[in-house]
């Protein structure tokens, strides 16, 4: 490596106490290496790369510019030195520090003071651009909390009520078995099917260009609710798309304009905005990467984004937002309290989803936050509200398990010891008297949860049993002596029975089927164990293999997918019923 000639670099680093010396020197050496290797060529490159750990450059310069010495705050919970904490957090993201790797940005705050921040990997692999705290990245479903706040602001001004029926504002939304309110849209308790999952079962790929009108038509064709509104919680982007439409309709402006005028502008979150389309051009925008068998690929979704998942932001801006949730400058404490209050189901059980925010208990400590998942991106914001700990993670790839990573950071901070493992026998299990199926596999001797929604580890410390370590799930499992598994979902008891291997169906599914309300036509050719499903609609088409899972149950597979199955088909007297994690009771009648 040869240094560039004709240029002198001076690196000045402010630090506040001896505890920071080791990390400060480590950071200085890292920057020196990058300069010598030509990774940093200008002052702007340095500013975009530079992230000081523990006492951040931003915090130090702020205290200096105000001519007031920074006072170290009390630390009642940190169980390690700052240097050890930083090393342990770095280890969580070490795989994203290698060459030609996308990465993530991470910040940790304690009582409003940033105690750790770092950037890992590349914002753009092609151009070798490092990630930084000013890199703009999709935050996915973290967008939902901004949408709900705007709805609450409009309610406070008398422009709507959360008790309004949806059709008062959006006549195109179908009235189905039960009325649905705006509150139920915001709490994922409406029962409306998720439009992304509905696109899939209509034969339309998420990568196919789909404008706003297409989403409206997908929603308008729904012929049944997943459940009675208020009786359960199943994630539904449809609800937040509707809220997004209502905001624009009432305000007579684009969502992005309303967001900027009411939230991001007043907070100085200048890099936070709605980005409607993957592939948009924006300064400092990261490329977003999906892991494929042959390496990383940029696979942007074709669907037009909205207030449910379309916002982009930076580490700096999301730290500002998290601090606003703690000490509101925009919105009110009462609004954020309402957002963080979990829903209560019809059976009296308390869920975890509030209004655009998720409230949970982890290792006996209350948390409030939300995550996000988009094409080539994952994110998580998590606050331990009684302990003053805040964690922000934004990744420009789909391999960072952001929710689990935030919890591991908390484990490091609090010195938490992992709970004893709950023994769950490997195999596939089917809900007795219901449509849901999951699989348990042992990875390094530890049970792991698989479903049509993906693969995840378990939280064995959850009250009541083992809970899949996902940001939003109300399922808790515990083993029974008879080999079955007890479960609770949204406070309702369930029993899951093992499925045998090499299943055979009682009869072939060969034939033609239709769902007239949604203009779906299906043709199946099969024997008693396997077959092919061909679906056609005016939205798209799908050809997929099916395999028998039980005498009356089939798995719909998706080629080139890591998922064990993408939907189940349950045989009925009239034909069959298709179910996914987010679409229930999609009925097809034999022609």
Short mmCIF file of C-alpha atoms in Angstrom, two decimals, residues 175-590:
data_model
loop_
_atom_site.label_atom_id
_atom_site.label_comp_id
_atom_site.label_asym_id
_atom_site.label_seq_id
_atom_site.Cartn_x
_atom_site.Cartn_y
_atom_site.Cartn_z
CA UNK A 175 -67.39 -4.31 3.99
CA UNK A 176 -67.01 -7.96 4.92
CA UNK A 177 -68.25 -10.07 7.85
CA UNK A 178 -67.69 -7.39 10.49
CA UNK A 179 -67.10 -3.61 10.63
CA UNK A 180 -63.47 -2.50 10.91
CA UNK A 181 -62.22 0.70 12.57
CA UNK A 182 -59.12 2.81 11.99
CA UNK A 183 -57.85 1.71 15.40
CA UNK A 184 -57.96 -1.89 14.27
CA UNK A 185 -56.02 -1.01 11.13
CA UNK A 186 -53.30 0.62 13.26
CA UNK A 187 -53.09 -2.31 15.70
CA UNK A 188 -52.99 -5.15 13.13
CA UNK A 189 -56.26 -6.48 14.58
CA UNK A 190 -58.51 -5.65 11.60
CA UNK A 191 -58.50 -9.10 10.01
CA UNK A 192 -57.83 -7.66 6.55
CA UNK A 193 -55.42 -9.83 4.59
CA UNK A 194 -51.96 -8.44 3.98
CA UNK A 195 -51.82 -7.09 0.43
CA UNK A 196 -48.26 -8.35 -0.20
CA UNK A 197 -49.27 -11.90 0.72
CA UNK A 198 -52.50 -11.46 -1.26
CA UNK A 199 -50.44 -10.48 -4.30
CA UNK A 200 -48.48 -13.71 -3.99
CA UNK A 201 -51.61 -15.89 -3.84
CA UNK A 202 -52.94 -13.97 -6.87
CA UNK A 203 -49.89 -15.00 -8.89
CA UNK A 204 -48.23 -11.59 -8.82
CA UNK A 205 -44.58 -11.47 -7.81
CA UNK A 206 -43.50 -8.79 -5.39
CA UNK A 207 -40.79 -7.95 -7.95
CA UNK A 208 -43.37 -7.18 -10.66
CA UNK A 209 -43.99 -3.43 -11.08
CA UNK A 210 -47.22 -2.70 -9.18
CA UNK A 211 -48.59 0.80 -8.74
CA UNK A 212 -50.91 2.20 -6.11
CA UNK A 213 -54.06 1.31 -8.05
CA UNK A 214 -52.98 -2.33 -8.16
CA UNK A 215 -52.76 -2.36 -4.36
CA UNK A 216 -56.24 -0.81 -4.11
CA UNK A 217 -57.65 -3.49 -6.39
CA UNK A 218 -55.97 -6.27 -4.39
CA UNK A 219 -57.58 -4.93 -1.21
CA UNK A 220 -60.95 -4.28 -2.88
CA UNK A 221 -61.22 -7.92 -4.00
CA UNK A 222 -60.84 -9.42 -0.54
CA UNK A 223 -63.79 -11.73 0.07
CA UNK A 224 -63.24 -12.62 3.72
CA UNK A 225 -61.44 -11.44 6.85
CA UNK A 226 -58.69 -13.52 8.43
CA UNK A 227 -60.56 -13.35 11.76
CA UNK A 228 -63.16 -11.34 13.61
CA UNK A 229 -61.67 -7.85 14.16
CA UNK A 230 -60.28 -7.50 17.67
CA UNK A 231 -60.12 -11.26 18.32
CA UNK A 232 -56.51 -11.77 17.18
CA UNK A 233 -53.48 -10.03 15.68
CA UNK A 234 -51.99 -10.95 12.30
CA UNK A 235 -49.61 -8.55 10.61
CA UNK A 236 -51.25 -6.68 7.75
CA UNK A 237 -49.60 -4.05 5.57
CA UNK A 238 -53.05 -3.45 4.09
CA UNK A 239 -54.12 -1.57 7.21
CA UNK A 240 -51.22 0.87 7.02
CA UNK A 241 -51.69 1.39 3.29
CA UNK A 242 -55.26 2.47 4.08
CA UNK A 243 -54.07 4.85 6.82
CA UNK A 244 -51.52 6.27 4.37
CA UNK A 245 -54.30 6.92 1.86
CA UNK A 246 -56.47 8.58 4.52
CA UNK A 247 -53.63 10.93 5.55
CA UNK A 248 -53.11 12.13 1.98
CA UNK A 249 -56.86 12.44 1.40
CA UNK A 250 -57.49 14.57 4.51
CA UNK A 251 -54.39 16.72 4.16
CA UNK A 252 -54.61 17.24 0.41
CA UNK A 253 -50.86 16.67 0.14
CA UNK A 254 -48.48 13.81 -0.44
CA UNK A 255 -47.52 11.66 2.53
CA UNK A 256 -43.92 12.81 2.18
CA UNK A 257 -44.97 16.46 2.37
CA UNK A 258 -47.10 15.80 5.47
CA UNK A 259 -44.28 13.81 7.06
CA UNK A 260 -41.78 16.60 6.42
CA UNK A 261 -44.07 19.41 7.58
CA UNK A 262 -45.27 17.72 10.76
CA UNK A 263 -42.45 15.43 11.93
CA UNK A 264 -39.11 15.24 10.17
CA UNK A 265 -38.76 18.96 9.43
CA UNK A 266 -39.36 20.16 13.00
CA UNK A 267 -37.03 17.46 14.33
CA UNK A 268 -34.27 18.23 11.83
CA UNK A 269 -34.44 14.71 10.38
CA UNK A 270 -33.38 15.99 6.97
CA UNK A 271 -32.45 12.58 5.55
CA UNK A 272 -35.75 10.87 6.41
CA UNK A 273 -38.38 10.69 3.67
CA UNK A 274 -40.74 8.41 1.78
CA UNK A 275 -39.06 6.69 -1.15
CA UNK A 276 -41.78 5.24 -3.36
CA UNK A 277 -39.68 2.98 -5.56
CA UNK A 278 -36.64 0.76 -5.17
CA UNK A 279 -34.05 1.93 -7.67
CA UNK A 280 -34.67 5.62 -6.96
CA UNK A 281 -31.67 7.94 -7.21
CA UNK A 282 -30.69 9.79 -4.04
CA UNK A 283 -27.40 11.13 -2.72
CA UNK A 284 -25.83 8.90 -0.06
CA UNK A 285 -28.47 6.20 -0.68
CA UNK A 286 -27.16 2.71 0.06
CA UNK A 287 -27.58 -0.16 -2.34
CA UNK A 288 -29.70 -2.91 -0.78
CA UNK A 289 -28.56 -6.52 -1.09
CA UNK A 290 -30.29 -9.89 -1.07
CA UNK A 291 -28.26 -13.04 -0.43
CA UNK A 292 -28.43 -15.56 -3.27
CA UNK A 293 -26.74 -18.91 -3.76
CA UNK A 294 -24.21 -17.30 -6.10
CA UNK A 295 -23.58 -14.18 -4.02
CA UNK A 296 -25.16 -10.80 -3.32
CA UNK A 297 -27.77 -9.33 -5.65
CA UNK A 298 -29.76 -6.10 -5.77
CA UNK A 299 -33.37 -7.26 -6.12
CA UNK A 300 -35.64 -4.27 -5.60
CA UNK A 301 -39.34 -4.82 -5.11
CA UNK A 302 -41.63 -3.74 -7.92
CA UNK A 303 -44.47 -2.69 -5.64
CA UNK A 304 -44.90 1.02 -4.99
CA UNK A 305 -44.08 1.74 -1.36
CA UNK A 306 -46.28 3.61 1.11
CA UNK A 307 -46.45 4.72 4.73
CA UNK A 308 -46.36 1.13 5.92
CA UNK A 309 -42.81 0.42 4.79
CA UNK A 310 -41.44 3.01 2.38
CA UNK A 311 -39.44 5.41 4.55
CA UNK A 312 -35.67 5.78 4.24
CA UNK A 313 -33.50 7.27 6.97
CA UNK A 314 -30.03 7.36 8.52
CA UNK A 315 -28.55 6.30 11.83
CA UNK A 316 -28.33 9.92 12.94
CA UNK A 317 -31.97 10.60 12.13
CA UNK A 318 -33.28 7.44 13.78
CA UNK A 319 -31.36 8.22 16.96
CA UNK A 320 -33.05 11.65 16.93
CA UNK A 321 -36.42 9.95 16.44
CA UNK A 322 -35.81 7.52 19.30
CA UNK A 323 -34.93 10.41 21.58
CA UNK A 324 -38.13 12.17 20.53
CA UNK A 325 -40.12 9.15 21.66
CA UNK A 326 -38.49 9.49 25.07
CA UNK A 327 -38.75 13.28 25.35
CA UNK A 328 -41.25 14.55 22.77
CA UNK A 329 -40.58 17.69 20.80
CA UNK A 330 -42.99 16.56 18.08
CA UNK A 331 -46.16 14.77 19.10
CA UNK A 332 -47.16 14.43 22.73
CA UNK A 333 -46.31 12.03 25.54
CA UNK A 334 -49.98 11.00 25.56
CA UNK A 335 -49.82 10.06 21.86
CA UNK A 336 -46.73 7.92 22.36
CA UNK A 337 -48.29 6.30 25.41
CA UNK A 338 -51.29 5.31 23.29
CA UNK A 339 -49.01 3.96 20.56
CA UNK A 340 -47.10 1.85 23.09
CA UNK A 341 -50.21 0.46 24.84
CA UNK A 342 -50.72 -3.14 23.69
CA UNK A 343 -54.04 -4.21 22.23
CA UNK A 344 -56.46 -6.24 24.33
CA UNK A 345 -58.20 -9.06 22.48
CA UNK A 346 -61.86 -9.99 22.77
CA UNK A 347 -60.92 -12.86 25.11
CA UNK A 348 -59.33 -10.41 27.56
CA UNK A 349 -55.73 -11.38 26.76
CA UNK A 350 -53.19 -8.62 26.18
CA UNK A 351 -51.23 -8.70 22.94
CA UNK A 352 -47.94 -7.04 22.11
CA UNK A 353 -48.85 -4.71 19.23
CA UNK A 354 -50.06 -1.26 20.17
CA UNK A 355 -50.60 1.40 17.51
CA UNK A 356 -47.56 1.26 15.25
CA UNK A 357 -45.30 0.23 18.14
CA UNK A 358 -44.59 -3.14 19.75
CA UNK A 359 -44.44 -3.56 23.53
CA UNK A 360 -42.83 -6.69 24.95
CA UNK A 361 -41.02 -8.00 28.00
CA UNK A 362 -37.53 -9.41 27.53
CA UNK A 363 -35.70 -10.99 30.44
CA UNK A 364 -38.10 -9.19 32.79
CA UNK A 365 -37.49 -5.76 31.23
CA UNK A 366 -40.13 -3.81 29.28
CA UNK A 367 -39.30 -2.91 25.70
CA UNK A 368 -40.98 -0.72 23.11
CA UNK A 369 -39.97 -0.56 19.46
CA UNK A 370 -40.50 -1.80 15.94
CA UNK A 371 -38.54 -3.52 13.21
CA UNK A 372 -38.53 -3.52 9.46
CA UNK A 373 -37.84 -5.88 6.58
CA UNK A 374 -37.72 -4.91 2.90
CA UNK A 375 -35.92 -6.03 -0.23
CA UNK A 376 -32.30 -6.16 0.89
CA UNK A 377 -32.84 -4.40 4.19
CA UNK A 378 -33.51 -5.05 7.89
CA UNK A 379 -33.90 -2.63 10.78
CA UNK A 380 -34.81 -2.47 14.45
CA UNK A 381 -35.42 0.23 17.04
CA UNK A 382 -35.73 -1.00 20.61
CA UNK A 383 -36.03 0.94 23.88
CA UNK A 384 -35.80 -0.59 27.34
CA UNK A 385 -38.09 2.04 28.74
CA UNK A 386 -37.48 1.46 32.46
CA UNK A 387 -33.71 1.16 32.07
CA UNK A 388 -32.82 4.07 29.79
CA UNK A 389 -31.28 1.83 27.10
CA UNK A 390 -31.93 2.54 23.42
CA UNK A 391 -30.74 0.50 20.42
CA UNK A 392 -30.95 1.37 16.71
CA UNK A 393 -29.89 -1.01 13.92
CA UNK A 394 -30.28 -0.42 10.18
CA UNK A 395 -28.85 -2.88 7.64
CA UNK A 396 -28.62 -2.72 3.85
CA UNK A 397 -28.94 -6.49 3.46
CA UNK A 398 -31.35 -9.28 4.38
CA UNK A 399 -28.89 -11.35 6.44
CA UNK A 400 -28.80 -9.19 9.58
CA UNK A 401 -31.33 -10.55 12.10
CA UNK A 402 -31.92 -7.06 13.48
CA UNK A 403 -34.47 -7.97 16.17
CA UNK A 404 -32.29 -10.75 17.59
CA UNK A 405 -29.17 -8.57 17.29
CA UNK A 406 -30.81 -5.79 19.33
CA UNK A 407 -31.61 -8.31 22.04
CA UNK A 408 -28.03 -9.63 22.02
CA UNK A 409 -26.77 -6.06 22.47
CA UNK A 410 -29.09 -5.76 25.46
CA UNK A 411 -27.76 -9.06 26.83
CA UNK A 412 -24.22 -7.69 26.59
CA UNK A 413 -25.21 -4.42 28.25
CA UNK A 414 -27.14 -5.98 31.14
CA UNK A 415 -24.90 -9.03 31.49
CA UNK A 416 -27.87 -11.33 30.93
CA UNK A 417 -27.34 -15.07 31.21
CA UNK A 418 -29.10 -17.17 28.57
CA UNK A 419 -32.06 -19.12 30.01
CA UNK A 420 -32.22 -22.89 30.04
CA UNK A 421 -33.22 -24.43 26.74
CA UNK A 422 -36.73 -25.88 26.44
CA UNK A 423 -36.64 -29.29 24.81
CA UNK A 424 -38.91 -29.37 21.76
CA UNK A 425 -38.80 -32.52 19.64
CA UNK A 426 -37.85 -31.93 15.99
CA UNK A 427 -40.53 -32.51 13.39
CA UNK A 428 -43.54 -30.93 11.72
CA UNK A 429 -46.59 -30.04 13.78
CA UNK A 430 -50.14 -29.23 12.76
CA UNK A 431 -52.72 -27.25 14.70
CA UNK A 432 -55.56 -29.51 15.81
CA UNK A 433 -58.77 -28.20 14.29
CA UNK A 434 -56.97 -25.35 12.52
CA UNK A 435 -54.85 -24.48 9.49
CA UNK A 436 -51.46 -23.60 10.98
CA UNK A 437 -48.34 -25.72 10.56
CA UNK A 438 -44.77 -25.24 11.73
CA UNK A 439 -41.57 -27.25 11.78
CA UNK A 440 -38.95 -27.63 14.50
CA UNK A 441 -35.39 -28.44 13.49
CA UNK A 442 -32.34 -28.86 15.69
CA UNK A 443 -29.43 -26.57 14.80
CA UNK A 444 -26.36 -27.46 16.85
CA UNK A 445 -28.72 -29.21 19.24
CA UNK A 446 -30.94 -26.13 19.70
CA UNK A 447 -34.58 -26.12 18.50
CA UNK A 448 -35.28 -23.65 15.67
CA UNK A 449 -38.70 -22.56 14.38
CA UNK A 450 -39.66 -22.76 10.69
CA UNK A 451 -42.91 -21.71 9.03
CA UNK A 452 -44.10 -20.14 5.80
CA UNK A 453 -42.92 -16.86 7.34
CA UNK A 454 -39.29 -17.93 7.59
CA UNK A 455 -36.75 -19.36 10.01
CA UNK A 456 -35.98 -18.07 13.49
CA UNK A 457 -34.46 -19.06 16.81
CA UNK A 458 -36.46 -19.28 20.03
CA UNK A 459 -36.57 -17.09 23.11
CA UNK A 460 -36.58 -19.72 25.84
CA UNK A 461 -36.96 -17.14 28.58
CA UNK A 462 -40.43 -15.97 27.61
CA UNK A 463 -43.09 -16.47 30.28
CA UNK A 464 -45.16 -19.52 29.41
CA UNK A 465 -42.73 -21.28 27.11
CA UNK A 466 -40.64 -20.93 23.97
CA UNK A 467 -41.48 -17.98 21.74
CA UNK A 468 -40.12 -17.61 18.19
CA UNK A 469 -37.64 -14.72 18.35
CA UNK A 470 -39.46 -12.53 15.84
CA UNK A 471 -40.37 -8.92 16.32
CA UNK A 472 -44.10 -9.54 15.96
CA UNK A 473 -45.62 -12.85 16.99
CA UNK A 474 -48.08 -13.87 19.70
CA UNK A 475 -47.28 -17.60 19.51
CA UNK A 476 -45.79 -19.34 22.57
CA UNK A 477 -45.04 -23.08 22.67
CA UNK A 478 -44.40 -25.67 25.40
CA UNK A 479 -43.91 -29.46 25.12
CA UNK A 480 -46.38 -32.05 26.38
CA UNK A 481 -45.62 -35.54 27.73
CA UNK A 482 -47.66 -37.15 24.92
CA UNK A 483 -45.43 -35.69 22.20
CA UNK A 484 -47.81 -32.93 21.23
CA UNK A 485 -47.08 -29.26 21.82
CA UNK A 486 -49.26 -26.82 23.73
CA UNK A 487 -49.46 -23.34 22.33
CA UNK A 488 -51.16 -20.04 22.91
CA UNK A 489 -51.91 -17.58 20.13
CA UNK A 490 -53.32 -14.19 21.06
CA UNK A 491 -54.30 -15.66 24.41
CA UNK A 492 -56.20 -18.60 22.88
CA UNK A 493 -54.98 -22.14 23.73
CA UNK A 494 -53.98 -24.42 20.88
CA UNK A 495 -52.66 -27.94 20.56
CA UNK A 496 -50.23 -29.00 17.82
CA UNK A 497 -49.85 -32.67 16.87
CA UNK A 498 -46.84 -34.19 15.07
CA UNK A 499 -47.13 -34.87 11.35
CA UNK A 500 -45.78 -38.17 10.09
CA UNK A 501 -43.06 -38.49 7.47
CA UNK A 502 -43.81 -39.58 3.89
CA UNK A 503 -47.41 -38.46 4.15
CA UNK A 504 -50.01 -39.50 1.61
CA UNK A 505 -53.23 -37.70 0.85
CA UNK A 506 -56.50 -39.56 1.03
CA UNK A 507 -57.26 -38.52 -2.54
CA UNK A 508 -55.64 -36.68 -5.41
CA UNK A 509 -56.30 -32.95 -5.80
CA UNK A 510 -56.37 -33.23 -9.58
CA UNK A 511 -58.99 -30.90 -11.02
CA UNK A 512 -59.94 -27.28 -11.71
CA UNK A 513 -60.89 -24.78 -9.00
CA UNK A 514 -61.99 -21.17 -8.79
CA UNK A 515 -62.39 -18.25 -6.41
CA UNK A 516 -64.86 -16.10 -8.33
CA UNK A 517 -64.75 -13.10 -5.98
CA UNK A 518 -61.04 -12.64 -6.64
CA UNK A 519 -61.07 -13.96 -10.22
CA UNK A 520 -58.59 -16.73 -9.39
CA UNK A 521 -58.46 -19.92 -11.47
CA UNK A 522 -56.45 -22.97 -10.40
CA UNK A 523 -55.63 -26.23 -12.10
CA UNK A 524 -53.96 -29.05 -10.17
CA UNK A 525 -52.44 -32.30 -11.37
CA UNK A 526 -51.33 -34.65 -8.61
CA UNK A 527 -51.14 -38.16 -7.27
CA UNK A 528 -51.45 -38.95 -3.56
CA UNK A 529 -48.04 -37.45 -2.66
CA UNK A 530 -47.03 -34.71 -5.08
CA UNK A 531 -48.27 -32.57 -7.89
CA UNK A 532 -48.25 -29.19 -9.61
CA UNK A 533 -50.53 -26.20 -9.02
CA UNK A 534 -51.11 -23.70 -11.82
CA UNK A 535 -52.84 -20.48 -10.81
CA UNK A 536 -54.03 -17.73 -13.16
CA UNK A 537 -55.60 -14.32 -12.50
CA UNK A 538 -55.66 -10.92 -14.14
CA UNK A 539 -52.88 -9.95 -11.70
CA UNK A 540 -50.47 -12.70 -12.70
CA UNK A 541 -49.75 -16.41 -12.75
CA UNK A 542 -47.99 -19.01 -10.64
CA UNK A 543 -46.78 -22.55 -11.30
CA UNK A 544 -45.64 -24.29 -8.14
CA UNK A 545 -45.11 -27.84 -6.89
CA UNK A 546 -47.25 -29.24 -4.09
CA UNK A 547 -46.45 -32.13 -1.73
CA UNK A 548 -48.73 -34.00 0.66
CA UNK A 549 -48.18 -33.22 4.35
CA UNK A 550 -51.17 -35.12 5.81
CA UNK A 551 -54.23 -37.00 4.61
CA UNK A 552 -56.02 -33.71 3.87
CA UNK A 553 -53.12 -31.23 3.90
CA UNK A 554 -50.69 -30.14 1.17
CA UNK A 555 -47.68 -27.82 1.13
CA UNK A 556 -47.33 -25.29 -1.68
CA UNK A 557 -43.61 -24.91 -2.41
CA UNK A 558 -41.79 -22.02 -4.00
CA UNK A 559 -38.76 -22.86 -6.15
CA UNK A 560 -35.54 -20.95 -5.37
CA UNK A 561 -36.79 -20.11 -1.88
CA UNK A 562 -35.27 -20.88 1.51
CA UNK A 563 -38.75 -21.34 2.97
CA UNK A 564 -39.87 -24.93 3.71
CA UNK A 565 -43.25 -24.04 2.17
CA UNK A 566 -45.07 -20.84 1.27
CA UNK A 567 -48.70 -21.87 1.84
CA UNK A 568 -50.84 -24.82 2.89
CA UNK A 569 -53.82 -26.30 1.07
CA UNK A 570 -56.48 -27.95 3.23
CA UNK A 571 -58.97 -30.17 1.46
CA UNK A 572 -62.64 -29.22 2.00
CA UNK A 573 -65.91 -30.69 0.79
CA UNK A 574 -66.15 -27.98 -1.90
CA UNK A 575 -62.50 -27.90 -2.93
CA UNK A 576 -59.62 -26.56 -0.84
CA UNK A 577 -58.62 -23.63 1.38
CA UNK A 578 -55.27 -21.84 1.07
CA UNK A 579 -53.51 -20.39 4.12
CA UNK A 580 -50.26 -18.49 4.67
CA UNK A 581 -48.99 -16.68 7.76
CA UNK A 582 -50.84 -13.52 6.67
CA UNK A 583 -53.68 -14.86 4.49
CA UNK A 584 -56.29 -17.18 5.99
CA UNK A 585 -59.33 -18.99 4.61
CA UNK A 586 -58.78 -18.25 0.91
CA UNK A 587 -61.38 -20.67 -0.45
CA UNK A 588 -61.38 -22.38 -3.83
CA UNK A 589 -64.35 -24.33 -5.17
CA UNK A 590 -64.00 -27.30 -7.48
#
